[in-house]
Coordinates of C-alpha atoms in Angstrom, one line a residue:
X5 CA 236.6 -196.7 17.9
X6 CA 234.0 -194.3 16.2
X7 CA 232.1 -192.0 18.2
X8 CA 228.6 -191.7 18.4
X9 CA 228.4 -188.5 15.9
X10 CA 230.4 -190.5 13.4
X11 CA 228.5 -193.3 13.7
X12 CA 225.2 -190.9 13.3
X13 CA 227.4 -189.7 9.6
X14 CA 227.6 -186.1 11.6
X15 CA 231.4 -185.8 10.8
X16 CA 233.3 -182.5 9.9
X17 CA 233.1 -184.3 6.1
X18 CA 229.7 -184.7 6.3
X19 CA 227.7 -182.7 3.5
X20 CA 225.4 -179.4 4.7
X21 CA 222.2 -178.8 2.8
X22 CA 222.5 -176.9 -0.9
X23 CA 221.0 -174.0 0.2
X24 CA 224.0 -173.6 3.1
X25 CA 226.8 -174.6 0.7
X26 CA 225.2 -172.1 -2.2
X27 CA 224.9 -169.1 0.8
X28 CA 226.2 -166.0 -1.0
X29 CA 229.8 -165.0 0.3
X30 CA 229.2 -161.8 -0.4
X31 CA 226.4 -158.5 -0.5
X32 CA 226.7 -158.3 -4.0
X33 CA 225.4 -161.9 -4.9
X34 CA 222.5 -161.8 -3.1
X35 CA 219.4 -162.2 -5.0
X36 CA 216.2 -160.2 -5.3
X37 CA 216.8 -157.5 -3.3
X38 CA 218.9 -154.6 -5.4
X39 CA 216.5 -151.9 -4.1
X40 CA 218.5 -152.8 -0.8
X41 CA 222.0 -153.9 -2.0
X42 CA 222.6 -151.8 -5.3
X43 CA 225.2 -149.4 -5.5
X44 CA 222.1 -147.4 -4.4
X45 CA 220.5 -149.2 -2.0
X46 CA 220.5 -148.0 1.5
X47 CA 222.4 -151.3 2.4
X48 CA 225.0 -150.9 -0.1
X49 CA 225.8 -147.6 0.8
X50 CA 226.1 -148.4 4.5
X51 CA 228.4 -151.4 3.0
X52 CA 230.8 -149.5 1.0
X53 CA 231.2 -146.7 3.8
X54 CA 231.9 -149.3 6.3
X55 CA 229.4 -147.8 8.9
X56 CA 226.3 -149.0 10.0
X57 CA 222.8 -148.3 11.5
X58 CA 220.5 -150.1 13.4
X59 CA 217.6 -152.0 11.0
X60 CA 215.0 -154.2 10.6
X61 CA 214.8 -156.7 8.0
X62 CA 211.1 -156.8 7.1
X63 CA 210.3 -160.0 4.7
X64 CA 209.0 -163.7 3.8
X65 CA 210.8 -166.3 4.5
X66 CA 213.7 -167.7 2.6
X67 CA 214.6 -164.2 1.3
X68 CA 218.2 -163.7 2.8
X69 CA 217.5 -162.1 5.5
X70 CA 220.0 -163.6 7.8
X71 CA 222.7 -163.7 5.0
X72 CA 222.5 -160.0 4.6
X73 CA 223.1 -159.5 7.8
X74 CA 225.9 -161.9 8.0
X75 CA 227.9 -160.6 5.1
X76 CA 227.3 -156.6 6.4
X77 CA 228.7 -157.3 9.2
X78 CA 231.7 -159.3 7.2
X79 CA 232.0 -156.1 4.7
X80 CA 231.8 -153.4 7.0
X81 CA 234.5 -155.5 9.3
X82 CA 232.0 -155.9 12.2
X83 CA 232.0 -158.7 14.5
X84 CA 228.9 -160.9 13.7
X85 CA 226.9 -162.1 16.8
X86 CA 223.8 -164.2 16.1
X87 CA 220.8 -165.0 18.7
X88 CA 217.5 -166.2 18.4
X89 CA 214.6 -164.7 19.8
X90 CA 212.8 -168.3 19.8
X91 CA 216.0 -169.8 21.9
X92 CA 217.3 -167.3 23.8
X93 CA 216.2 -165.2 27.2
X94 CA 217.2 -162.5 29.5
X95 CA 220.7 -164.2 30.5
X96 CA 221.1 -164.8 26.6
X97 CA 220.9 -161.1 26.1
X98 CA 222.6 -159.6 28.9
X99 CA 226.1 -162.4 28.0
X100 CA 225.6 -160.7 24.2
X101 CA 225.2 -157.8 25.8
X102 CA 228.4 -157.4 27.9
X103 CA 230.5 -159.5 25.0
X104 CA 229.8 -156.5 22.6
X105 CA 230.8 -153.7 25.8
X106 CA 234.3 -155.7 25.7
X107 CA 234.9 -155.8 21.8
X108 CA 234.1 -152.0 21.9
X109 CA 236.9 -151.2 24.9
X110 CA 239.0 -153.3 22.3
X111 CA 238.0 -150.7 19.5
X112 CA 236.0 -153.3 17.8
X113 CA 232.2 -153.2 16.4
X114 CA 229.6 -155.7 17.1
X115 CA 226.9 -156.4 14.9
X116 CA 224.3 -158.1 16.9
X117 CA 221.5 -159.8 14.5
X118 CA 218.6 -161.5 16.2
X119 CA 216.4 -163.6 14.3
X120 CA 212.6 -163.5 14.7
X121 CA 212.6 -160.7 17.0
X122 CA 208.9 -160.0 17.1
X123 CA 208.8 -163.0 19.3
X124 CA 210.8 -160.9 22.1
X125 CA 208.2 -159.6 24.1
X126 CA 207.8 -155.6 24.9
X127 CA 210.1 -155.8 27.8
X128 CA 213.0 -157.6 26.0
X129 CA 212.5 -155.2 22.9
X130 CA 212.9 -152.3 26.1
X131 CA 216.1 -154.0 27.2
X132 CA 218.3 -153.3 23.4
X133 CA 217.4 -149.5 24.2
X134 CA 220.7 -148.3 25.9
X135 CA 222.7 -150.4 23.7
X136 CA 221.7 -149.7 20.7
X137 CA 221.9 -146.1 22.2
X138 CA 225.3 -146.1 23.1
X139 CA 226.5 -147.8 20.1
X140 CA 227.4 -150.9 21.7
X141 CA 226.0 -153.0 19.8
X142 CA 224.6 -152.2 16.0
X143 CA 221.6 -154.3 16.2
X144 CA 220.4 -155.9 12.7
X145 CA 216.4 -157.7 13.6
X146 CA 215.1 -160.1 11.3
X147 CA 210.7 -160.3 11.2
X148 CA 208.8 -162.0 9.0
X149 CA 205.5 -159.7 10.9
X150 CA 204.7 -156.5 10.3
X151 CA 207.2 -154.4 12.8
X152 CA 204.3 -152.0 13.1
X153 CA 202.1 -154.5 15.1
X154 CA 204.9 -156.4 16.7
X155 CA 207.6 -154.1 17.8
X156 CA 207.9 -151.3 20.3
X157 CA 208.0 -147.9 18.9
X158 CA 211.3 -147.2 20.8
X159 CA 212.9 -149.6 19.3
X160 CA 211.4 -148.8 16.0
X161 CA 212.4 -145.3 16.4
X162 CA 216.0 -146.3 16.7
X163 CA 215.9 -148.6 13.4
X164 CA 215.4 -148.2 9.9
X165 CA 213.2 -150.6 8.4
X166 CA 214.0 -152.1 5.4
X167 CA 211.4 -154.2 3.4
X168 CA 213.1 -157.3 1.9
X169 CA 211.0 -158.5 -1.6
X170 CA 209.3 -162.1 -2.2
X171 CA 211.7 -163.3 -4.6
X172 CA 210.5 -163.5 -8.5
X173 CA 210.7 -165.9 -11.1
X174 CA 213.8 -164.6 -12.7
X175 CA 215.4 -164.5 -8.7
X176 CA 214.4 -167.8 -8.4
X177 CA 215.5 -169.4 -12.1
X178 CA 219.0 -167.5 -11.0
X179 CA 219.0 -169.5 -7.7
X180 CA 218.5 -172.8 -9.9
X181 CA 221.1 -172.2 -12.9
X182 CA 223.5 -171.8 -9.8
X183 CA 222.3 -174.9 -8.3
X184 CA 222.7 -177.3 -11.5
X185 CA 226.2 -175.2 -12.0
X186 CA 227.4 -176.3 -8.3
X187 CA 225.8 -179.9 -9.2
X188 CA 227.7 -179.9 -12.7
X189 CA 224.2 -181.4 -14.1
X190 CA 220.9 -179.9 -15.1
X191 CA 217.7 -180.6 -13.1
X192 CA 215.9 -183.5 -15.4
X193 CA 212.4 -181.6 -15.8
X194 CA 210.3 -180.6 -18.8
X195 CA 210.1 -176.8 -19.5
X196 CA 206.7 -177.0 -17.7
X197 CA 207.5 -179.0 -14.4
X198 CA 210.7 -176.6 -14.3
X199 CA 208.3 -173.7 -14.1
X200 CA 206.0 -175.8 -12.0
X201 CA 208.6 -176.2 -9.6
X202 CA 209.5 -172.6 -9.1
X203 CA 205.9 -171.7 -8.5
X204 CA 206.1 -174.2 -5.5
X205 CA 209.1 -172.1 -4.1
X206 CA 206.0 -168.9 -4.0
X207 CA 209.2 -167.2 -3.3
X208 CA 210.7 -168.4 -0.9
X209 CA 214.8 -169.2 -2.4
X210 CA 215.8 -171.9 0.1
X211 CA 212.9 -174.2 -0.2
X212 CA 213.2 -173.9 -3.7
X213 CA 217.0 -174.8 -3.0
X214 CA 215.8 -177.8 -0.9
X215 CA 213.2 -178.8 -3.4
X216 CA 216.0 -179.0 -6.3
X217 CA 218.4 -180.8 -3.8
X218 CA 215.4 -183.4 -3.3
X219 CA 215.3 -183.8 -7.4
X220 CA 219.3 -184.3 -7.6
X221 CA 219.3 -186.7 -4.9
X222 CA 216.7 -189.0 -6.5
X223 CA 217.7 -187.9 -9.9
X224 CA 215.9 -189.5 -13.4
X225 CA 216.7 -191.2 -16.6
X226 CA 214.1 -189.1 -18.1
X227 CA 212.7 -185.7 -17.6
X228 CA 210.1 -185.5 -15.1
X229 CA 206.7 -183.8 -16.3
X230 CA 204.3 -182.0 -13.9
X231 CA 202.8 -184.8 -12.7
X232 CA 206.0 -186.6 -12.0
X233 CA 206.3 -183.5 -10.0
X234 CA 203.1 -183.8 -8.0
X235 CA 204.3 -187.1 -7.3
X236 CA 207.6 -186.7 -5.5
X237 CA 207.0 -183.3 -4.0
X238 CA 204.2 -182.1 -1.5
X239 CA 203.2 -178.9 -2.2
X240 CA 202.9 -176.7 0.9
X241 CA 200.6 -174.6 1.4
X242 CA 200.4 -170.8 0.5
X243 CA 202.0 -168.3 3.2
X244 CA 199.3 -167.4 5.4
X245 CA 198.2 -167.0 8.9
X246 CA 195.0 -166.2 10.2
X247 CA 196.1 -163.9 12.9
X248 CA 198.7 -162.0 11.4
X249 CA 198.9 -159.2 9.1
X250 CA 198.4 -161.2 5.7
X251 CA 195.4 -162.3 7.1
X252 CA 194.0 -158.5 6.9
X253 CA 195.8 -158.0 3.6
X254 CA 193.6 -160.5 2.0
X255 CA 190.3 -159.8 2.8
X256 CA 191.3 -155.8 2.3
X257 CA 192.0 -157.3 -1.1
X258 CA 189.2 -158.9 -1.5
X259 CA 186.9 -155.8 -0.6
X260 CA 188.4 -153.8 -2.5
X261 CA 188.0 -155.7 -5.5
X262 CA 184.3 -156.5 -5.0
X263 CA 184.1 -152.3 -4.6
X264 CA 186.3 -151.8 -7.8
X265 CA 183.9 -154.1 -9.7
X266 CA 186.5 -156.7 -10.4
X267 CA 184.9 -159.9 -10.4
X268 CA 188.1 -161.8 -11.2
X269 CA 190.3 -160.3 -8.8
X270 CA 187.6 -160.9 -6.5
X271 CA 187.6 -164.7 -6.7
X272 CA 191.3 -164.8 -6.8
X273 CA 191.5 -163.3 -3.4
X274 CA 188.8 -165.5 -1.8
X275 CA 190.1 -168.7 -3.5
X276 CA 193.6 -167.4 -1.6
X277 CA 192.0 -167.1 1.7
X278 CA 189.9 -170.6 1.4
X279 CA 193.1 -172.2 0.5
X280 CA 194.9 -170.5 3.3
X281 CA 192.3 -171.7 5.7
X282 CA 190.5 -168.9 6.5
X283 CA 187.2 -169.8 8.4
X284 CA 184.4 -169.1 5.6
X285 CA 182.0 -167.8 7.8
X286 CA 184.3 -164.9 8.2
X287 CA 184.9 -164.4 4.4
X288 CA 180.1 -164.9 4.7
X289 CA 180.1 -161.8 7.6
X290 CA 182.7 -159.7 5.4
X291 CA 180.7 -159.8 2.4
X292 CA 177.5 -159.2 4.2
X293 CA 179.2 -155.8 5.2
X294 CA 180.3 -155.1 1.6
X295 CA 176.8 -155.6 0.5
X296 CA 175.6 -152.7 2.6
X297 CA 178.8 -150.5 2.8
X298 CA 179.4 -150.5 -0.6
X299 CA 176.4 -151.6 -2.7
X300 CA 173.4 -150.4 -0.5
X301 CA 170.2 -149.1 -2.5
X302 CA 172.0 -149.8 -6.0
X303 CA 171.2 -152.9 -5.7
X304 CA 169.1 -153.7 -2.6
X305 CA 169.0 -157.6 -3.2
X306 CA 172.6 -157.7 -2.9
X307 CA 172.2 -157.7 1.0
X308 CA 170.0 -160.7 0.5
X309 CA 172.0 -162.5 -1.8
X310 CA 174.9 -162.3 0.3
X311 CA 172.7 -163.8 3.6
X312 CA 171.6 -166.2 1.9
X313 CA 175.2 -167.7 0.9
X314 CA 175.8 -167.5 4.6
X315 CA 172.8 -169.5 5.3
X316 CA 174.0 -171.9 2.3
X317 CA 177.1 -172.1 3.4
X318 CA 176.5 -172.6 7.2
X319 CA 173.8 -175.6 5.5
X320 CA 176.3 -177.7 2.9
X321 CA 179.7 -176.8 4.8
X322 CA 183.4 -177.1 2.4
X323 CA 183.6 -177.8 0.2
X324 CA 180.0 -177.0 -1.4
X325 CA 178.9 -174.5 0.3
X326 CA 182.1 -172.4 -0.5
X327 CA 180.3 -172.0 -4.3
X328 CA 178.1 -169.5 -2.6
X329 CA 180.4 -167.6 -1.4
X330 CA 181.9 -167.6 -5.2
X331 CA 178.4 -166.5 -6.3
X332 CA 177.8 -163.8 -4.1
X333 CA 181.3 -162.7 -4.7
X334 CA 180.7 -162.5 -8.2
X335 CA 177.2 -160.7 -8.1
X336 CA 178.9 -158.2 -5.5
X337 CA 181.7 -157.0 -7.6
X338 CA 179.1 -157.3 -10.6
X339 CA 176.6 -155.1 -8.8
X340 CA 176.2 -151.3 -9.6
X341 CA 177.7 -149.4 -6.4
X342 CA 176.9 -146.8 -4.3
X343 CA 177.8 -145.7 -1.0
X344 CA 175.0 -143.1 -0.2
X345 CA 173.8 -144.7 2.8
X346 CA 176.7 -145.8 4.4
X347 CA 178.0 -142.3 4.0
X348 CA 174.1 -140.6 5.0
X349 CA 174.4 -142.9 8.5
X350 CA 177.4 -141.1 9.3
X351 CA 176.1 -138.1 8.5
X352 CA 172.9 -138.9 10.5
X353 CA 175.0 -140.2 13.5
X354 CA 177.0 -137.1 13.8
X355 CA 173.9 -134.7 13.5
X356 CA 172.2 -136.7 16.6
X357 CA 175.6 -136.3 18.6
X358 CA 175.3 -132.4 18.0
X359 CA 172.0 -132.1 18.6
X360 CA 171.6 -133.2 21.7
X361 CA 168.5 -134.7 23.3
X362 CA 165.5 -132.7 21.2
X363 CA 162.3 -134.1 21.1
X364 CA 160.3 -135.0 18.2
X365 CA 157.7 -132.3 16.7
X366 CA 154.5 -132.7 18.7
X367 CA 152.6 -133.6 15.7
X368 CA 154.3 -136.9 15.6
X369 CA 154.1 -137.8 19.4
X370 CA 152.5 -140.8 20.3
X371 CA 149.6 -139.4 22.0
X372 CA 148.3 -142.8 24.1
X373 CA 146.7 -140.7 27.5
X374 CA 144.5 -137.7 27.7
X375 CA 147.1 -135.6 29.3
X376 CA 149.1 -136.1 26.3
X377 CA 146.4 -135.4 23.8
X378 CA 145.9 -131.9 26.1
X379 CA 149.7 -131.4 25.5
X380 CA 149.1 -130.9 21.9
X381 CA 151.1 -134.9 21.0
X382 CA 149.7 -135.8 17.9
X383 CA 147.7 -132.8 16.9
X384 CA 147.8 -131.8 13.0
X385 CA 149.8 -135.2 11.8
X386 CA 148.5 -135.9 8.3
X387 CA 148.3 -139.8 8.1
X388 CA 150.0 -139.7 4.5
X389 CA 147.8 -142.7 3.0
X390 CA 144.5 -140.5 3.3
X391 CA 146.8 -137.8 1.7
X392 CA 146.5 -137.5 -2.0
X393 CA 149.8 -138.8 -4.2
X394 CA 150.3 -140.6 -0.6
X395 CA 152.5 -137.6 0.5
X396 CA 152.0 -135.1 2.9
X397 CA 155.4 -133.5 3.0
X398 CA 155.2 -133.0 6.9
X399 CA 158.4 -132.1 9.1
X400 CA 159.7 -134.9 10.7
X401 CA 163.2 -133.4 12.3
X402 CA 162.8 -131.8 15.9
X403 CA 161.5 -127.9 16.3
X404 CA 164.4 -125.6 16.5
X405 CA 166.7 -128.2 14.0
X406 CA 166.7 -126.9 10.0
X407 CA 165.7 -129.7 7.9
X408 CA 169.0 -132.1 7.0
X409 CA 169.8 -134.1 3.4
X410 CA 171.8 -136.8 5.0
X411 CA 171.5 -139.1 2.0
X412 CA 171.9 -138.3 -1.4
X413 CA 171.6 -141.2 -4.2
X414 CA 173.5 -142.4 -7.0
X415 CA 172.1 -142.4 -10.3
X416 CA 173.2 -145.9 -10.5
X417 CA 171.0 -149.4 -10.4
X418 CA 167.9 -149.2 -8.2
X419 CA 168.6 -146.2 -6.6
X420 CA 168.9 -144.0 -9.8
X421 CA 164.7 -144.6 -9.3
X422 CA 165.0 -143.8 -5.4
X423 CA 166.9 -140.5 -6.2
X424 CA 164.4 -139.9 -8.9
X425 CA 161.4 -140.3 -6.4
X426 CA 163.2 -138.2 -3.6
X427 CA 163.4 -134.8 -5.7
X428 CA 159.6 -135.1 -6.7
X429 CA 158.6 -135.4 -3.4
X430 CA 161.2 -132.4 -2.2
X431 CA 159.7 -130.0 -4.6
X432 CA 155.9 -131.1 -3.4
X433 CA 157.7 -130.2 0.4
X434 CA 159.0 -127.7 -1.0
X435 CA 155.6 -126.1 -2.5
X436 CA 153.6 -126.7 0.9
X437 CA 155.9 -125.4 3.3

């Protein structure tokens, strides 16, 4: 009588996933990541010498993360010990823990790889310390988050880290000839669809493995076009999580391109974050900022350009409103730049730290009481409007302070005029002091 597992088809016969049965069996056919593995990759090097050092394996998924780590161990004739940092606790580690002590008495090495470690917390990071220390175990992490954010710097200090690259096109057509050769048959797609398909993978080699596996199992009499495609696969959506680090990738991105006058790069990155998700409103407060911070006086309706998308957007909602944001991103990266008062605020914020507490001149006290009046507040201010040329070149800055240029213009858009209106009127201060 069957059991229930063979009755379920889960039999020692029954067939893994592509991407499992196509693992590489070995460093050197990994793909996508010979900076790492090359003859001169720090990974090949510690491979061929046989000894190894503590890492972290930094990188998207579906990049071989875990497979490197599997086959180092296997090449530098280390014990391979696996746990997850999403299934496994305290009693997890400490078993690993003590398993590796007793290999070592034996004179063997343990290579201790634990997938998604950034989901240990800061105390179970603390806990590999002495082990790693005393070479008990060789610890190998896997992280698809920044390890600057998400692991201790003890631990980091103990590792190397070692970025692992989004695979390419060429990677991925590699993984796919050594699909249909395993298959013995070709993937039944036009030249397009087949380029459509690995732009679906954005990267990542075992869905692209899975996808193809998805195409042999329904297979075709004819070659499938794109939108044959579209049809049987979903696309999923771009990499991209609102709290993590890519989510401050992008909209550095974006600023930058908006300050670098690059319209087009500009809409790429916000058409990434909208299609990511990313709450509009906080693309609408970003650009606000670059309208000041890096456009200011150049163009001073900038600033009320980009309010205004906010206010349309916050009005019409997605997926109408997110046209303003396209506009404003456009006119922003468009817009001559200049950085003068962003930089002059600093300038004006640390003057005001140094200088204390100093009171205005008395000429331009508010003088509402007699006493005050007595005091001198008020006396001598020249009201500039009943001043010929409307300027009376009066010190403003507090007695005792030497006069400050905190902001100095651009000779760029609107503010080329501003500068030019600022040196007449220091030359006609200049003349009456």
């Amino acid at each position: 009588m069957a059991d229930l597992f063979e009755a379920a088809g889960l039999t020692p016969h029954a067939p893994s996933p592509l991407a499992d049965r196509l693992r590489p069996q070995r460093l050197g056919e990994v793909v996508g990541q010979d900076h790492l593995l090359g003859a001169e990759g720090p990974i090949g090097r510690m491979a061929e010498a046989k000894r190894l050092s503590s890492m972290i394996l930094w990188g998207p998924p579906g990049t071989g993360k875990t497979t490197i780590a599997r086959l180092l161990a296997k090449e530098a004739g280390y014990e391979f010990q696996q746990i997850s940092a999403v299934f496994s606790g305290v009693a997890d580690l400490k078993k690993a823990f003590e398993q590796a002590r007793m290999r070592r008495a034996a004179g063997q090495s343990t290579l201790l790889f634990v997938d998604e470690i950034h989901r240990f917390n800061r105390a179970q990071q603390d806990g590999f310390l002495p082990f790693v220390e005393e070479g008990i175990v060789t610890l190998v992490g896997a992280t698809t988050e920044n390890p600057s954010f998400e692991l201790n710097g003890a631990l980091l200090s103990r590792s190397q880290v070692y970025v692992l690259k989004r695979l390419d096109d060429e990677a991925l057509e590699s993984l796919l000839t050594k699909a249909e050769a395993h298959e013995q048959r070709a993937l039944s797609l036009e030249p397009e669809a087949r380029q459509a398909l690995v732009a679906m993978a954005d990267g990542d080699g075992r869905y692209l493995l899975t996808l193809a596996e998805t195409l042999f199992n329904i297979g075709s009499a004819k070659p499938l076009s794109i939108k044959d495609l579209g049809q049987i696969l979903q696309k999923r959506s771009p990499a991209y999580d609102k709290d993590r680090e890519e989510h401050y990738n992008l909209i550095s991105a974006l600023h930058k391109s908006v300050r670098g006058s690059d319209p087009d790069a500009a809409l790429y990155w916000l058409a990434r974050m909208l299609g990511g998700g990313e709450d509009p409103l906080f693309i609408a407060r970003r650009l606000i900022r670059m309208a000041v911070e890096d456009i200011g006086e150049a163009d001073p309706m900038a600033l009320v350009l980009a309010n205004a998308a906010k206010d349309t957007y916050d009005f019409l909602g997605s997926p109408e409103g997110e046209l303003a944001l396209a506009q404003v991103v456009v006119h922003l990266a468009a817009a001559p730049k200049s950085n003068a008062v962003y930089v002059a605020f600093k300038a004006a914020q640390r003057a005001a730290r140094e200088t204390g507490s100093l009171m205005p001149p008395a000429h331009i006290r508010n003088a509402p009481t007699k006493l005050m009046k007595d005091l001198g507040y008020g006396k001598g201010y020249a009201y500039d409007h009943d001043v010929e040329g409307g300027f009376s070149g009066q010190n403003y800055f507090p007695d005792g302070m030497e006069r400050q240029r905190f902001y100095e213009p651009k000779e760029v858009g609107v503010e080329a005029r501003i500068k030019e209106r600022l040196e007449r009127w220091a030359e006609q201060r200049n003349r009456r002091s």
